[in-house]
Coordinates of C-alpha atoms in Angstrom, one line a residue:
Chain A
M1 CA 90.4 125.9 93.4
N2 CA 89.7 129.7 93.2
A3 CA 92.7 131.9 94.3
L4 CA 91.9 134.9 96.3
R5 CA 94.5 137.6 96.2
T6 CA 92.6 140.9 96.6
S7 CA 89.6 141.9 98.6
R8 CA 86.3 140.7 97.3
D9 CA 82.6 140.1 98.0
I10 CA 81.8 136.4 97.1
R11 CA 78.3 135.1 96.7
L12 CA 78.5 131.4 97.3
S13 CA 76.6 129.1 94.9
G14 CA 75.1 126.0 96.3
G15 CA 77.2 122.8 97.0
Y16 CA 80.9 122.4 97.4
S17 CA 83.5 124.9 96.6
E18 CA 87.2 125.5 97.2
Y19 CA 89.1 128.7 97.9
E20 CA 92.7 129.6 98.4
I21 CA 93.9 132.8 100.1
D22 CA 97.3 133.5 98.7
T23 CA 98.4 137.1 99.1
G24 CA 101.2 139.1 100.7
R25 CA 98.9 141.9 101.4
D26 CA 96.0 142.6 103.8
I27 CA 92.8 141.4 102.4
E28 CA 89.0 141.8 103.2
L29 CA 86.6 139.0 102.2
T30 CA 83.0 138.6 102.4
F31 CA 81.1 135.4 101.8
S32 CA 77.4 135.3 101.3
A33 CA 75.6 132.0 101.6
E34 CA 72.1 132.2 100.1
E35 CA 72.0 128.3 99.3
D36 CA 73.2 125.3 101.3
C37 CA 76.9 125.1 100.8
D38 CA 80.2 123.4 101.9
V39 CA 83.1 125.8 101.5
F40 CA 86.8 124.7 101.9
I41 CA 89.4 127.6 102.5
R42 CA 93.0 127.0 102.3
I43 CA 95.1 129.8 103.7
I44 CA 98.6 129.9 102.1
S45 CA 99.7 133.3 102.8
G46 CA 98.0 136.5 104.1
Q47 CA 99.1 138.8 106.9
N48 CA 95.9 140.4 108.1
I49 CA 92.7 138.9 106.8
K50 CA 89.3 140.5 107.6
L51 CA 86.6 138.0 106.9
R52 CA 82.8 138.2 107.0
T53 CA 80.3 135.5 106.4
Y54 CA 76.5 136.0 106.0
T55 CA 74.3 132.9 106.3
A56 CA 70.9 133.6 105.0
A57 CA 67.6 132.5 106.5
G58 CA 67.1 128.7 106.4
V59 CA 70.5 128.1 104.8
K60 CA 73.0 125.4 106.0
A61 CA 76.6 126.5 105.4
T62 CA 79.8 124.8 106.5
F63 CA 83.3 126.6 106.2
L64 CA 86.4 124.6 106.8
F65 CA 89.5 126.9 107.1
W66 CA 92.9 125.1 106.7
N67 CA 95.7 127.3 107.8
E68 CA 99.2 126.7 106.5
T69 CA 100.9 130.0 106.4
A70 CA 104.6 130.3 106.9
E71 CA 104.3 133.7 108.4
K72 CA 102.3 135.2 111.2
L73 CA 98.6 135.4 110.4
E74 CA 96.0 137.7 111.9
L75 CA 92.2 137.0 111.4
D76 CA 89.5 139.2 112.3
E77 CA 86.2 137.6 111.5
S78 CA 82.5 138.3 112.1
H79 CA 79.8 135.8 111.1
E80 CA 76.0 136.7 110.8
V81 CA 73.6 133.8 111.2
M82 CA 70.0 134.6 110.2
R83 CA 66.6 133.0 111.0
D84 CA 66.7 129.2 111.3
A85 CA 70.0 129.2 109.5
D86 CA 72.8 126.8 110.4
L87 CA 76.4 127.7 110.3
H88 CA 79.4 125.5 111.1
L89 CA 82.8 127.0 111.2
A90 CA 85.9 124.6 111.5
Y91 CA 89.5 125.6 111.8
C92 CA 92.5 123.4 111.6
E93 CA 96.1 124.4 111.9
A94 CA 99.3 122.5 112.3
N95 CA 101.7 125.0 110.9
R96 CA 104.7 126.5 112.8
A97 CA 103.8 130.2 112.3
D98 CA 101.9 132.3 114.9
T99 CA 98.2 132.8 114.6
K100 CA 96.0 135.4 116.2
R101 CA 92.3 135.0 115.4
N102 CA 89.3 136.9 116.7
T103 CA 86.1 135.1 115.7
W104 CA 82.7 136.6 116.5
V105 CA 79.5 134.9 115.6
A106 CA 76.2 136.6 115.9
L107 CA 73.0 134.4 116.2
R108 CA 71.1 137.3 114.8
E109 CA 67.6 135.9 114.3
E110 CA 65.3 133.5 115.8
G111 CA 66.3 129.7 115.5
A112 CA 69.8 130.6 114.2
R113 CA 72.4 127.9 115.1
A114 CA 76.2 128.0 115.0
R115 CA 78.9 125.6 115.7
V116 CA 82.6 126.5 115.9
S117 CA 85.1 123.6 116.0
S118 CA 88.9 123.9 116.0
A119 CA 91.8 121.7 116.0
A120 CA 95.4 122.9 116.5
L121 CA 98.8 121.3 116.7
V122 CA 100.7 124.1 118.6
M123 CA 104.5 124.7 118.1
S124 CA 104.2 128.5 118.2
D125 CA 102.0 131.2 119.5
K126 CA 98.4 130.4 118.8
H127 CA 96.0 132.9 120.2
F128 CA 92.3 132.6 119.8
D129 CA 89.3 134.6 120.9
V130 CA 85.9 133.1 120.1
D131 CA 82.6 134.8 120.9
V132 CA 79.3 133.2 120.1
V133 CA 76.4 135.5 120.9
S134 CA 72.7 134.8 121.0
Y135 CA 70.7 137.8 120.3
K136 CA 67.3 136.4 119.6
P137 CA 65.1 133.5 121.3
H138 CA 65.6 129.9 120.5
T139 CA 69.2 130.2 119.0
Y140 CA 71.8 127.6 119.6
G141 CA 75.6 128.0 120.0
L142 CA 78.3 125.3 120.3
M143 CA 82.1 125.5 120.5
D144 CA 84.5 122.6 120.6
N145 CA 88.2 123.2 120.7
Y146 CA 90.9 120.7 120.6
S147 CA 94.6 121.4 120.8
V148 CA 97.8 119.3 121.2
V149 CA 100.7 121.6 122.5
L150 CA 104.2 120.5 121.7
E151 CA 107.6 121.9 122.7
G152 CA 107.8 125.7 122.2
G153 CA 104.0 126.0 121.9
H154 CA 101.8 128.5 123.6
Y155 CA 98.0 127.9 123.3
Y156 CA 95.5 130.4 124.4
M157 CA 91.8 130.1 123.9
N158 CA 89.4 132.6 125.2
A159 CA 85.9 131.1 124.6
I160 CA 82.9 133.1 125.4
G161 CA 79.3 132.1 124.9
K162 CA 76.9 134.9 125.6
I163 CA 73.1 135.1 125.8
V164 CA 71.6 138.6 125.9
K165 CA 68.5 139.4 127.8
G166 CA 65.3 138.5 125.9
A167 CA 67.0 135.6 124.0
Y168 CA 64.9 133.0 125.9
G169 CA 64.9 129.4 125.0
S170 CA 68.5 129.6 123.8
E171 CA 71.5 127.4 124.4
S172 CA 75.2 128.0 124.6
H173 CA 77.6 125.1 125.1
Q174 CA 81.4 124.7 124.8
T175 CA 84.1 122.1 125.3
S176 CA 87.8 122.8 125.2
R177 CA 90.6 120.3 125.6
S178 CA 94.3 120.7 125.4
L179 CA 96.9 118.1 125.7
S180 CA 100.6 118.4 126.2
F181 CA 103.4 116.0 126.4
D182 CA 105.6 117.7 129.1
S183 CA 105.6 120.5 131.6
Q184 CA 107.5 123.0 129.4
Q185 CA 104.4 123.9 127.3
R186 CA 102.0 126.6 128.0
S187 CA 98.2 126.2 127.4
E188 CA 95.5 128.6 128.7
I189 CA 91.9 128.1 128.1
I190 CA 89.3 130.6 129.6
P191 CA 85.8 129.2 129.2
T192 CA 83.2 131.9 129.8
L193 CA 79.4 132.0 129.8
L194 CA 77.8 135.4 130.0
I195 CA 74.1 134.7 130.5
D196 CA 71.4 137.5 130.9
E197 CA 68.4 135.4 130.6
N198 CA 66.8 132.8 132.8
D199 CA 65.2 130.4 130.4
V200 CA 68.2 129.0 128.7
Q201 CA 70.6 126.1 128.8
A202 CA 74.3 126.5 129.1
S203 CA 77.4 124.3 129.8
H204 CA 81.1 124.4 129.6
A205 CA 83.7 121.7 129.9
M206 CA 87.5 122.0 129.7
T207 CA 90.5 119.9 130.4
V208 CA 94.2 121.0 130.3
G209 CA 96.6 118.3 131.0
R210 CA 99.6 116.2 130.3
V211 CA 99.3 112.8 128.7
D212 CA 98.9 110.4 131.6
E213 CA 102.2 108.7 132.6
D214 CA 100.5 105.4 132.7
V215 CA 99.1 105.8 129.2
L216 CA 102.6 106.4 127.8
Y217 CA 104.1 103.6 129.8
Y218 CA 101.4 101.2 128.3
M219 CA 102.1 102.3 124.8
M220 CA 105.9 102.2 125.2
S221 CA 105.6 98.8 126.7
R222 CA 104.5 97.6 123.2
G223 CA 107.6 98.9 121.7
L224 CA 106.6 102.5 120.6
T225 CA 109.0 105.4 121.1
I226 CA 107.8 108.6 122.8
A227 CA 107.6 110.3 119.4
Q228 CA 105.4 107.5 118.0
C229 CA 103.1 107.8 121.1
T230 CA 103.0 111.5 120.7
Q231 CA 101.9 111.1 117.0
L232 CA 99.3 108.5 117.6
I233 CA 97.7 110.4 120.4
S234 CA 97.8 113.8 118.7
T235 CA 96.4 112.1 115.5
G236 CA 93.5 110.9 117.5
Y237 CA 92.9 114.1 119.0
L238 CA 93.0 116.3 115.9
L239 CA 91.9 114.2 113.1
P240 CA 88.1 114.5 113.4
I241 CA 88.2 118.0 112.3
A242 CA 89.1 116.7 108.7
A243 CA 85.7 115.0 108.5
T244 CA 83.8 118.4 108.9
I245 CA 82.8 118.6 105.4
D246 CA 81.0 115.5 104.0
N247 CA 83.2 115.0 101.0
E248 CA 85.2 111.8 100.7
D249 CA 87.9 112.9 98.5
L250 CA 88.5 116.1 100.5
Q251 CA 88.5 114.1 103.8
K252 CA 91.0 111.7 102.5
K253 CA 93.3 114.4 101.3
L254 CA 93.2 116.5 104.5
R255 CA 93.6 113.4 106.6
E256 CA 96.7 112.5 104.7
E257 CA 98.0 116.1 105.0
L258 CA 97.4 116.2 108.8
E259 CA 98.9 112.8 109.4
E260 CA 101.9 113.8 107.5
K261 CA 102.3 117.1 109.4
I262 CA 101.8 115.4 112.8
E263 CA 104.3 112.7 111.9
R264 CA 106.9 115.3 110.8
L265 CA 106.3 117.5 113.8
C266 CA 106.2 114.8 116.4
S267 CA 109.4 113.1 115.4
M268 CA 111.4 116.4 115.6
Chain B
M30 CA 119.4 80.5 124.6
K31 CA 117.6 83.6 125.8
S32 CA 117.5 83.8 129.5
L33 CA 116.1 86.3 132.0
V34 CA 118.4 86.6 135.0
I35 CA 117.5 88.7 138.0
N36 CA 120.0 89.1 140.8
D37 CA 119.5 90.5 144.1
L38 CA 116.8 93.0 143.0
H39 CA 115.6 95.8 145.3
V40 CA 112.8 98.0 144.2
S41 CA 111.2 100.9 145.8
V42 CA 107.9 102.8 145.1
E43 CA 107.7 106.3 146.3
G44 CA 110.5 105.6 148.7
K45 CA 109.1 102.5 150.2
E46 CA 111.0 99.4 149.6
I47 CA 108.8 96.7 148.1
L48 CA 111.3 94.1 146.8
K49 CA 114.0 93.2 149.1
G50 CA 116.4 91.1 147.1
I51 CA 115.0 88.9 144.3
D52 CA 117.0 86.2 142.5
L53 CA 115.3 84.5 139.6
T54 CA 116.2 82.9 136.4
V55 CA 113.8 82.1 133.5
N56 CA 115.1 80.1 130.7
E57 CA 113.7 79.8 127.1
K58 CA 110.6 77.7 126.9
E59 CA 110.1 77.8 130.7
I60 CA 107.0 78.5 132.5
H61 CA 107.2 80.0 136.0
A62 CA 104.1 80.6 138.3
L63 CA 104.6 83.6 140.7
M64 CA 102.4 83.3 143.7
G65 CA 101.9 85.2 147.0
P66 CA 99.3 87.2 148.9
N67 CA 98.2 90.6 147.5
G68 CA 100.6 93.6 148.2
N69 CA 103.7 91.5 148.5
G70 CA 105.5 92.5 145.3
K71 CA 104.3 90.2 142.5
S72 CA 103.1 93.1 140.2
T73 CA 105.9 95.2 141.4
L74 CA 108.5 92.6 140.1
L75 CA 106.8 92.5 136.7
A76 CA 106.5 96.2 136.4
A77 CA 110.1 96.7 137.4
I78 CA 111.2 94.2 134.6
M79 CA 109.1 96.1 132.0
G80 CA 110.4 99.4 133.4
H81 CA 107.4 101.4 134.8
P82 CA 108.9 104.8 135.7
K83 CA 107.3 104.8 139.2
Y84 CA 109.3 101.6 140.3
E85 CA 112.9 102.6 141.2
V86 CA 115.5 99.8 141.3
T87 CA 117.7 100.7 144.1
Q88 CA 120.1 97.6 143.9
G89 CA 120.7 94.5 141.9
S90 CA 120.5 93.6 138.1
I91 CA 118.3 92.4 135.4
F92 CA 119.7 90.8 132.3
Y93 CA 117.9 89.4 129.2
D94 CA 119.7 87.6 126.5
G95 CA 122.9 89.0 127.9
Q96 CA 121.6 92.6 127.8
D97 CA 121.3 95.0 130.7
V98 CA 117.6 95.5 130.9
L99 CA 117.9 98.2 133.5
A100 CA 119.9 100.3 131.1
M101 CA 117.0 100.1 128.5
S102 CA 114.0 102.4 128.0
V103 CA 110.5 100.7 128.2
D104 CA 110.2 100.6 124.5
E105 CA 113.7 99.1 124.1
R106 CA 112.8 96.3 126.6
S107 CA 109.6 95.6 124.5
R108 CA 111.6 95.3 121.3
A109 CA 114.2 93.1 123.1
G110 CA 111.3 90.5 123.4
L111 CA 109.7 91.4 126.7
F112 CA 106.0 91.7 127.1
L113 CA 103.7 92.4 130.1
A114 CA 100.0 91.6 129.9
M115 CA 98.8 94.2 132.5
Q116 CA 96.5 93.8 135.3
Y117 CA 94.8 97.2 134.5
P118 CA 95.2 97.9 130.7
Q119 CA 94.8 101.6 129.8
E120 CA 92.1 103.0 127.7
I121 CA 93.3 105.2 124.8
P122 CA 90.5 107.2 123.2
G123 CA 91.4 108.4 119.5
V124 CA 93.9 105.6 118.9
T125 CA 92.5 102.5 117.2
N126 CA 93.6 99.0 118.0
S127 CA 94.7 98.6 114.3
D128 CA 96.9 101.8 114.2
F129 CA 98.4 101.0 117.5
L130 CA 99.3 97.4 116.6
R131 CA 100.7 98.4 113.2
A132 CA 102.9 101.1 114.7
A133 CA 104.1 98.5 117.3
M134 CA 104.8 95.9 114.7
N135 CA 106.6 98.2 112.4
V136 CA 109.1 99.3 115.0
R137 CA 110.3 95.8 115.1
R138 CA 110.8 95.5 111.5
E139 CA 113.1 96.9 108.7
S140 CA 110.3 97.8 106.5
P141 CA 106.6 98.4 107.2
V142 CA 104.4 95.4 107.5
P143 CA 102.4 95.2 104.3
L144 CA 98.7 96.2 104.8
F145 CA 97.3 92.9 103.5
T146 CA 99.7 90.8 105.7
F147 CA 98.6 92.9 108.6
I148 CA 95.0 92.5 108.1
K149 CA 95.3 88.7 107.5
A150 CA 97.3 88.5 110.8
I151 CA 94.8 90.6 112.8
E152 CA 91.8 88.8 111.5
K153 CA 93.4 85.4 112.6
T154 CA 94.2 86.7 116.0
I155 CA 90.8 88.1 116.4
K156 CA 89.3 84.7 115.7
D157 CA 91.7 82.9 117.9
L158 CA 90.7 85.0 120.8
E159 CA 87.1 85.0 119.8
M160 CA 86.9 88.8 119.9
K161 CA 84.2 90.9 118.0
E162 CA 85.1 91.5 114.5
D163 CA 85.2 95.3 114.8
L164 CA 88.1 95.1 117.3
A165 CA 90.6 96.5 114.8
H166 CA 88.6 99.7 114.3
R167 CA 87.7 100.4 117.8
F168 CA 89.6 102.8 120.1
L169 CA 92.3 101.0 122.2
N170 CA 90.4 99.4 125.2
E171 CA 88.0 102.2 125.3
G172 CA 84.6 101.2 126.6
F173 CA 85.9 97.6 126.7
S174 CA 84.6 95.3 129.5
G175 CA 87.1 93.9 132.0
G176 CA 87.2 90.6 130.1
E177 CA 87.6 92.2 126.7
K178 CA 90.6 94.2 127.9
K179 CA 92.4 91.1 129.2
R180 CA 91.8 89.3 125.9
N181 CA 93.0 92.3 124.0
E182 CA 96.2 92.0 125.9
I183 CA 96.7 88.5 124.4
V184 CA 95.7 89.8 121.0
Q185 CA 98.7 92.3 121.2
M186 CA 100.9 89.5 122.4
E187 CA 100.0 87.3 119.6
M188 CA 100.6 90.1 117.1
L189 CA 103.9 91.1 118.6
K190 CA 105.4 87.7 119.2
P191 CA 107.5 88.4 122.3
T192 CA 110.0 85.7 123.5
L193 CA 109.3 86.3 127.3
S194 CA 105.8 87.2 128.5
M195 CA 104.6 88.2 131.8
L196 CA 101.0 87.8 132.7
D197 CA 99.9 89.9 135.6
E198 CA 96.5 88.4 136.8
V199 CA 95.4 88.2 133.2
D200 CA 92.8 85.5 134.2
S201 CA 90.9 87.8 136.7
G202 CA 87.8 89.2 135.0
L203 CA 87.6 86.1 132.6
D204 CA 84.7 83.7 132.6
V205 CA 85.3 80.1 132.2
D206 CA 85.1 80.1 128.5
A207 CA 87.3 83.0 128.0
L208 CA 89.9 81.6 130.4
R209 CA 90.2 78.6 128.2
I210 CA 90.4 80.7 125.0
V211 CA 93.1 82.9 126.4
A212 CA 95.1 80.0 127.8
R213 CA 94.9 78.1 124.5
A214 CA 96.3 81.0 122.6
I215 CA 99.1 81.7 125.1
M216 CA 100.0 77.8 125.1
N217 CA 100.1 78.0 121.3
M218 CA 102.5 80.6 121.4
H219 CA 104.6 78.9 124.0
E220 CA 104.7 75.6 122.0
E221 CA 105.2 77.1 118.7
N222 CA 107.7 79.9 119.3
G223 CA 109.2 78.6 122.5
M224 CA 108.0 81.9 124.4
S225 CA 108.8 81.6 128.1
L226 CA 106.3 82.9 130.7
I227 CA 106.1 84.4 134.1
V228 CA 102.5 83.9 135.2
V229 CA 101.0 85.7 138.2
S230 CA 97.6 84.2 139.2
H231 CA 95.7 83.4 142.3
Y232 CA 94.0 80.5 140.7
E233 CA 95.0 76.8 140.3
R234 CA 92.5 76.7 137.4
F235 CA 94.6 78.8 135.3
Y236 CA 97.8 76.9 136.2
E237 CA 96.0 73.8 135.1
L238 CA 95.6 75.4 131.6
I239 CA 99.1 76.9 131.5
P240 CA 101.1 74.3 133.6
P241 CA 104.3 75.9 135.2
Q242 CA 107.4 73.9 135.6
F243 CA 108.5 76.2 138.5
T244 CA 106.4 77.9 141.2
H245 CA 107.7 80.7 143.4
V246 CA 106.1 82.2 146.4
L247 CA 106.7 85.8 146.9
I248 CA 106.2 87.1 150.5
D249 CA 107.2 90.6 151.7
G250 CA 109.5 91.3 148.8
R251 CA 111.3 88.0 148.9
I252 CA 111.0 84.6 147.1
V253 CA 110.6 82.5 150.3
L254 CA 110.0 79.3 148.5
S255 CA 110.4 77.7 145.1
G256 CA 109.1 74.4 143.8
D257 CA 107.3 72.7 140.9
A258 CA 103.7 72.7 139.8
E259 CA 102.6 70.8 143.0
L260 CA 103.5 73.8 145.0
A261 CA 100.9 75.9 143.2
A262 CA 98.3 73.2 143.7
R263 CA 99.1 73.0 147.5
I264 CA 98.7 76.7 147.8
D265 CA 95.5 76.5 146.1
R266 CA 94.3 73.9 148.5
E267 CA 95.8 75.1 151.8
G268 CA 96.5 78.8 151.4
Y269 CA 99.6 80.5 152.7
D270 CA 99.4 80.0 156.3
W271 CA 101.6 76.9 156.4
I272 CA 104.4 78.8 154.6
Y273 CA 104.1 81.7 157.2
R274 CA 104.7 79.1 159.9
E275 CA 107.2 76.8 158.4
Y276 CA 109.3 79.5 156.8
D277 CA 108.8 82.1 159.7
V278 CA 107.6 84.9 157.4
Q279 CA 105.1 87.5 157.7
P280 CA 103.1 89.0 154.7
A281 CA 103.4 92.7 154.1
A282 CA 100.4 94.7 154.9
E283 CA 98.3 95.1 151.7
A284 CA 99.1 98.5 150.2
D285 CA 96.4 100.4 148.5
S286 CA 98.5 101.0 145.5
Q287 CA 96.1 101.0 142.6
R288 CA 94.2 104.0 143.4
R289 CA 95.1 107.1 141.5
A290 CA 93.7 110.3 140.0
V291 CA 93.2 110.1 136.3
S292 CA 92.1 113.3 134.7
I293 CA 92.8 117.0 135.3
G294 CA 89.7 119.2 135.0
T295 CA 88.7 122.5 136.4
C296 CA 85.8 124.7 136.1
A297 CA 86.6 128.4 135.7
A298 CA 84.0 131.2 135.1
N299 CA 85.9 134.5 134.6
P300 CA 84.4 137.2 136.9
Q301 CA 86.2 140.0 135.1
V302 CA 84.5 139.6 131.9
R303 CA 80.9 139.3 133.3
G304 CA 80.1 143.0 132.9
R305 CA 81.6 143.3 129.5
N306 CA 79.5 144.4 126.6
I307 CA 80.0 142.5 123.3

C-alpha cells in the first residue's frame, strides 16, 4: 500500500498496485498507465482531490476507487484514453459523508474504450456528474450506476454520453438504477445522450423506484425483518462492484468490508 | 397443541369486502382442503393469515397457538410457525437462494446455523425435491420456470420447518412427476413433524397425494359447506353447481386481482443540455 499525502505524478508499473489517499489537504494526482494495470485506490481522507489519468495507446487499465472518508469529499477528475486503449473506472462508496464528484472521460483517439461503473449506498448527499465524450471515430463509452438510497440519503446522478461530429462508428451506452425503501428518500437520475453524428449506436436505461411491496412481503413471509430484507437486497445490488478487479484476495476483502458496512447501515 | 383458530373473519381488498365471516379451526397434524371457484376468497384467506399488507381485516380474529396473529408483523407470523407457499412466488435478482435461506433460518435461532450444517441440509433438500444442484447459488426464483418456482417454495418449507403450512395452488404448473415429488416432501414433513396443512387446489389428484381429513368449500367469502375427503372427490366429479343449488349460494364474479404493474421506468432526455458544449 502506497500512501499519498501530497500532490504527485505517478507512472504506473504493470500489474496490480494499491494506493491510499490520506491527507487533510487538497491534493492533485496524476496517474499514467503505459502498461496494462489494475489499480486499487482507497480514499481515507482528503477534502478536494484533483485527479487525472492517462491511458496510453493499446493499454488496458482498471481503477477501483473505494471512498471511505469521514468528511465531505470533492473530486474533480479528468481521464484521457488514447488509441485502442481500454479504461475501466469503478467507484464504490458506502460511507456517511457527502461526496461531490465530477468525472470527465475523453475518448481522445480512434478505438479508445471506457467503462465507468459506480455503486453507492446513500445516507447523505451524493452528487455525481459523469461525462463520457467520444472525440474520434470507433470509440466506445459505457456507464453503469447502481445506488441504494437509505433514510436521509439524497442521490443525484447526471450521466452524459456525448459523441461529437465526426466520431462516426462510435457507441455510447448507459444504465442507471436507484433503489429506495420508502418514500422519504430522494433520488435523481438525469440520463443524457448528446449525439452530433449519424452513424453511431447509443442507448440509455434507468429505473428509480422503491422495492416492490410484494417482494418485501415475500421475504418477510419467511421470517426476515425489514432490516434484513434491506440488507440482502442492497448487498445484491452493490456487491458486483467489488469484483471489478480480477484479484481474488482484494475481492474477498472488499466483499467483506461492503457486507459489514451494509449490515451496519441497514440495521440502524 | 398448536391450533389455528379463525373467528368471524372479514377481509377487504381496496375497500371491497372479499371475506364475509370465516370460522375455521385447524389443529396440529390436521390437513384441511380449501376448495371453491376462482375469485371467491381462498387466496385472500391465506394471504390474510400470512399478513399481506393489501388485505385489510375489518372484523374478527385469528389466533395461533394462543397468540393474536393479527397483532403480529408478517415476519413475526413466519417465526411463530406459519408458512405460505405462494401461488406467484417473487423473483428477487441479486439475492441467492442460499443467502436468503440462511438469513431466514438464522432469525429462528439463538446462534447462526453453522455453515457445514446448512450446506448438508440444503443439499438434502435439493435432492428430496429433485432440483438442479446449482439451486443454492442461483438468485431467488430469477429465471425459474413455473414448476421450479413452486418446488422452490417447498425447498424453503423443508428448510424452515413450519408447524402450519398453507399451500396456495402449489400444484398448478407442476407435471405429474413433479407433483409426486412435491407431495411426498410435504407428506414427510406432515408425518415427521406433525405439520398441519391448509391446501388450496382445484385438483383431486393432489388431494389423493395429500389426503385431507376436512374439506371446506368457500363461496362468495363464506365457508358454505364442510365435510371430509369425499367432499373434495365429489366436487372433482360434479363441480360446484350442486352446491349452488342445494345451499342457495351464488359465486362471486371472478375478480381480475392478479394483474399489477411491476417496475417503474422512465425515459428522459434533458432538452436543456442539448446545446451545451463540453
